[in-house]
């Protein structure tokens, strides 16, 4: 196996300064769109770094995209910390945010702080993200008071999809839009440095944006938010099936990977691989000695 870096280091990444919370707030103030993407391991982090994104999220979507679970619910803290640490090793510039998995923060402020601390100490994350309003506003405030930056997440919250009626857009009635608004404002008040709005009507986002002092990152929330986030595997086409309405595909990496492995399999089966250029040589004298030893044995 070759250990050579596969992603070229561009001049841009060499010059780029590490992203900080003040720089993120400044981008909002200047109206510069924030780019966030998920990553879950060393190579996807290297891709995000080379592409020059602002924020990388080790989303609990990794439960599905890289660990093969059928939802985000089963993933453990240890599993997500391992993904976060691998991602950290591939990143230098973007802010690294890690999702707190389902069941790892809801129970008490103490639990929320202890879990968040593990992601910072063991995973190398710069900040954590948690889902929901209500009691989760208190958990967010507790983590912030422990010195750890928190990103909120409202609208479609996959960890509690069953409770909110499934994987579907939220905020589509006045009451439901009010819930998104009040949760967002409460999380802002609690000290979150940013918030994700997932799958809410663009018109609701348009109305709410003037109330938001912290950067809002949208996913299926229209164009008026301060930034956008997409799941790495969705945007690059690394997973099968039809994605959510908000997914835009920028590549067909799964097809390309299958094509590559199939071509390799064909070459092995038809003896086209390996060729002479893929083999190592030995000095003819050494080879002759070796042959003699073999024959004598
Ligand atoms: O887990 C995840 O990937 C997320 C994004 C969709 C925001 O929470």
mmCIF file with all atom_site columns, N, CA and C and ligand atoms in Angstrom, residues 36 38 40 57-62 72 99 129 131 153 158 196 198 219 229-231 246, ligand 1:
data_model
loop_
_atom_site.group_PDB
_atom_site.id
_atom_site.type_symbol
_atom_site.label_atom_id
_atom_site.label_alt_id
_atom_site.label_comp_id
_atom_site.label_asym_id
_atom_site.label_entity_id
_atom_site.label_seq_id
_atom_site.pdbx_PDB_ins_code
_atom_site.Cartn_x
_atom_site.Cartn_y
_atom_site.Cartn_z
_atom_site.occupancy
_atom_site.B_iso_or_equiv
_atom_site.pdbx_formal_charge
_atom_site.auth_seq_id
_atom_site.auth_comp_id
_atom_site.auth_asym_id
_atom_site.auth_atom_id
_atom_site.pdbx_PDB_model_num
ATOM   1  N N  . UNK A 1 36  ? -20.021 24.688 4.906  1.00 0.00 ? 36  UNK A N  1
ATOM   2  C CA . UNK A 1 36  ? -19.790 23.588 5.857  1.00 0.00 ? 36  UNK A CA 1
ATOM   3  C C  . UNK A 1 36  ? -20.065 22.275 5.124  1.00 0.00 ? 36  UNK A C  1
ATOM   4  N N  . UNK A 1 38  ? -19.762 17.765 5.796  1.00 0.00 ? 38  UNK A N  1
ATOM   5  C CA . UNK A 1 38  ? -19.429 16.719 6.761  1.00 0.00 ? 38  UNK A CA 1
ATOM   6  C C  . UNK A 1 38  ? -18.177 15.980 6.294  1.00 0.00 ? 38  UNK A C  1
ATOM   7  N N  . UNK A 1 40  ? -15.739 12.330 7.859  1.00 0.00 ? 40  UNK A N  1
ATOM   8  C CA . UNK A 1 40  ? -15.786 11.302 8.906  1.00 0.00 ? 40  UNK A CA 1
ATOM   9  C C  . UNK A 1 40  ? -14.474 10.564 9.092  1.00 0.00 ? 40  UNK A C  1
ATOM   10 N N  . UNK A 1 57  ? -18.035 19.277 9.727  1.00 0.00 ? 57  UNK A N  1
ATOM   11 C CA . UNK A 1 57  ? -18.866 18.647 10.757 1.00 0.00 ? 57  UNK A CA 1
ATOM   12 C C  . UNK A 1 57  ? -18.682 17.142 10.708 1.00 0.00 ? 57  UNK A C  1
ATOM   13 N N  . UNK A 1 58  ? -18.242 16.557 11.830 1.00 0.00 ? 58  UNK A N  1
ATOM   14 C CA . UNK A 1 58  ? -18.309 15.101 11.932 1.00 0.00 ? 58  UNK A CA 1
ATOM   15 C C  . UNK A 1 58  ? -19.735 14.820 12.391 1.00 0.00 ? 58  UNK A C  1
ATOM   16 N N  . UNK A 1 59  ? -20.613 14.686 11.409 1.00 0.00 ? 59  UNK A N  1
ATOM   17 C CA . UNK A 1 59  ? -22.031 14.517 11.709 1.00 0.00 ? 59  UNK A CA 1
ATOM   18 C C  . UNK A 1 59  ? -22.310 13.111 12.191 1.00 0.00 ? 59  UNK A C  1
ATOM   19 N N  . UNK A 1 60  ? -23.404 12.990 12.970 1.00 0.00 ? 60  UNK A N  1
ATOM   20 C CA . UNK A 1 60  ? -23.796 11.622 13.333 1.00 0.00 ? 60  UNK A CA 1
ATOM   21 C C  . UNK A 1 60  ? -24.407 10.931 12.113 1.00 0.00 ? 60  UNK A C  1
ATOM   22 N N  . UNK A 1 61  ? -24.542 11.675 10.997 1.00 0.00 ? 61  UNK A N  1
ATOM   23 C CA . UNK A 1 61  ? -24.895 11.040 9.725  1.00 0.00 ? 61  UNK A CA 1
ATOM   24 C C  . UNK A 1 61  ? -23.850 9.982  9.366  1.00 0.00 ? 61  UNK A C  1
ATOM   25 N N  . UNK A 1 62  ? -22.645 10.099 9.944  1.00 0.00 ? 62  UNK A N  1
ATOM   26 C CA . UNK A 1 62  ? -21.616 9.080  9.730  1.00 0.00 ? 62  UNK A CA 1
ATOM   27 C C  . UNK A 1 62  ? -22.075 7.706  10.187 1.00 0.00 ? 62  UNK A C  1
ATOM   28 N N  . UNK A 1 72  ? -29.341 7.424  12.620 1.00 0.00 ? 72  UNK A N  1
ATOM   29 C CA . UNK A 1 72  ? -28.248 7.991  13.425 1.00 0.00 ? 72  UNK A CA 1
ATOM   30 C C  . UNK A 1 72  ? -28.345 7.547  14.896 1.00 0.00 ? 72  UNK A C  1
ATOM   31 N N  . UNK A 1 99  ? -20.731 16.151 16.168 1.00 0.00 ? 99  UNK A N  1
ATOM   32 C CA . UNK A 1 99  ? -22.092 15.903 16.667 1.00 0.00 ? 99  UNK A CA 1
ATOM   33 C C  . UNK A 1 99  ? -22.055 15.111 17.963 1.00 0.00 ? 99  UNK A C  1
ATOM   34 N N  . UNK A 1 129 ? -22.016 19.897 18.349 1.00 0.00 ? 129 UNK A N  1
ATOM   35 C CA . UNK A 1 129 ? -23.369 20.237 17.899 1.00 0.00 ? 129 UNK A CA 1
ATOM   36 C C  . UNK A 1 129 ? -24.360 19.319 18.598 1.00 0.00 ? 129 UNK A C  1
ATOM   37 N N  . UNK A 1 131 ? -28.851 18.498 18.959 1.00 0.00 ? 131 UNK A N  1
ATOM   38 C CA . UNK A 1 131 ? -30.130 18.692 18.263 1.00 0.00 ? 131 UNK A CA 1
ATOM   39 C C  . UNK A 1 131 ? -31.255 19.058 19.214 1.00 0.00 ? 131 UNK A C  1
ATOM   40 N N  . UNK A 1 153 ? -29.152 22.916 16.443 1.00 0.00 ? 153 UNK A N  1
ATOM   41 C CA . UNK A 1 153 ? -29.688 22.255 15.232 1.00 0.00 ? 153 UNK A CA 1
ATOM   42 C C  . UNK A 1 153 ? -31.197 22.102 15.443 1.00 0.00 ? 153 UNK A C  1
ATOM   43 N N  . UNK A 1 158 ? -32.836 14.568 12.982 1.00 0.00 ? 158 UNK A N  1
ATOM   44 C CA . UNK A 1 158 ? -32.917 13.129 12.731 1.00 0.00 ? 158 UNK A CA 1
ATOM   45 C C  . UNK A 1 158 ? -32.868 12.258 13.987 1.00 0.00 ? 158 UNK A C  1
ATOM   46 N N  . UNK A 1 196 ? -27.816 25.199 13.004 1.00 0.00 ? 196 UNK A N  1
ATOM   47 C CA . UNK A 1 196 ? -28.222 24.565 11.737 1.00 0.00 ? 196 UNK A CA 1
ATOM   48 C C  . UNK A 1 196 ? -29.740 24.560 11.660 1.00 0.00 ? 196 UNK A C  1
ATOM   49 N N  . UNK A 1 198 ? -32.494 22.648 9.505  1.00 0.00 ? 198 UNK A N  1
ATOM   50 C CA . UNK A 1 198 ? -32.628 21.564 8.525  1.00 0.00 ? 198 UNK A CA 1
ATOM   51 C C  . UNK A 1 198 ? -34.078 21.410 8.075  1.00 0.00 ? 198 UNK A C  1
ATOM   52 N N  . UNK A 1 219 ? -29.619 23.614 5.669  1.00 0.00 ? 219 UNK A N  1
ATOM   53 C CA . UNK A 1 219 ? -29.610 22.395 4.830  1.00 0.00 ? 219 UNK A CA 1
ATOM   54 C C  . UNK A 1 219 ? -31.084 22.162 4.510  1.00 0.00 ? 219 UNK A C  1
ATOM   55 N N  . UNK A 1 229 ? -24.790 23.602 4.473  1.00 0.00 ? 229 UNK A N  1
ATOM   56 C CA . UNK A 1 229 ? -24.070 22.364 4.784  1.00 0.00 ? 229 UNK A CA 1
ATOM   57 C C  . UNK A 1 229 ? -24.667 21.233 3.961  1.00 0.00 ? 229 UNK A C  1
ATOM   58 N N  . UNK A 1 230 ? -23.829 20.353 3.468  1.00 0.00 ? 230 UNK A N  1
ATOM   59 C CA . UNK A 1 230 ? -24.295 19.115 2.839  1.00 0.00 ? 230 UNK A CA 1
ATOM   60 C C  . UNK A 1 230 ? -23.455 17.959 3.373  1.00 0.00 ? 230 UNK A C  1
ATOM   61 N N  . UNK A 1 231 ? -24.058 16.788 3.318  1.00 0.00 ? 231 UNK A N  1
ATOM   62 C CA . UNK A 1 231 ? -23.356 15.568 3.723  1.00 0.00 ? 231 UNK A CA 1
ATOM   63 C C  . UNK A 1 231 ? -22.408 15.161 2.583  1.00 0.00 ? 231 UNK A C  1
ATOM   64 N N  . UNK A 1 246 ? -33.244 18.502 -0.790 1.00 0.00 ? 246 UNK A N  1
ATOM   65 C CA . UNK A 1 246 ? -32.231 19.562 -0.767 1.00 0.00 ? 246 UNK A CA 1
ATOM   66 C C  . UNK A 1 246 ? -30.853 19.113 -1.252 1.00 0.00 ? 246 UNK A C  1
HETATM 67 O O1 . LIG B 2 .   ? -25.230 14.649 10.968 1.00 0.00 ? 1   LIG B O1 1
HETATM 68 C C1 . LIG B 2 .   ? -25.209 15.479 10.054 1.00 0.00 ? 1   LIG B C1 1
HETATM 69 O O2 . LIG B 2 .   ? -24.637 15.258 8.978  1.00 0.00 ? 1   LIG B O2 1
HETATM 70 C C2 . LIG B 2 .   ? -25.892 16.747 10.277 1.00 0.00 ? 1   LIG B C2 1
HETATM 71 C C3 . LIG B 2 .   ? -25.990 17.687 9.118  1.00 0.00 ? 1   LIG B C3 1
HETATM 72 C C4 . LIG B 2 .   ? -27.032 17.239 8.188  1.00 0.00 ? 1   LIG B C4 1
HETATM 73 C C5 . LIG B 2 .   ? -26.221 19.087 9.563  1.00 0.00 ? 1   LIG B C5 1
HETATM 74 O O3 . LIG B 2 .   ? -26.363 16.994 11.348 1.00 0.00 ? 1   LIG B O3 1
#
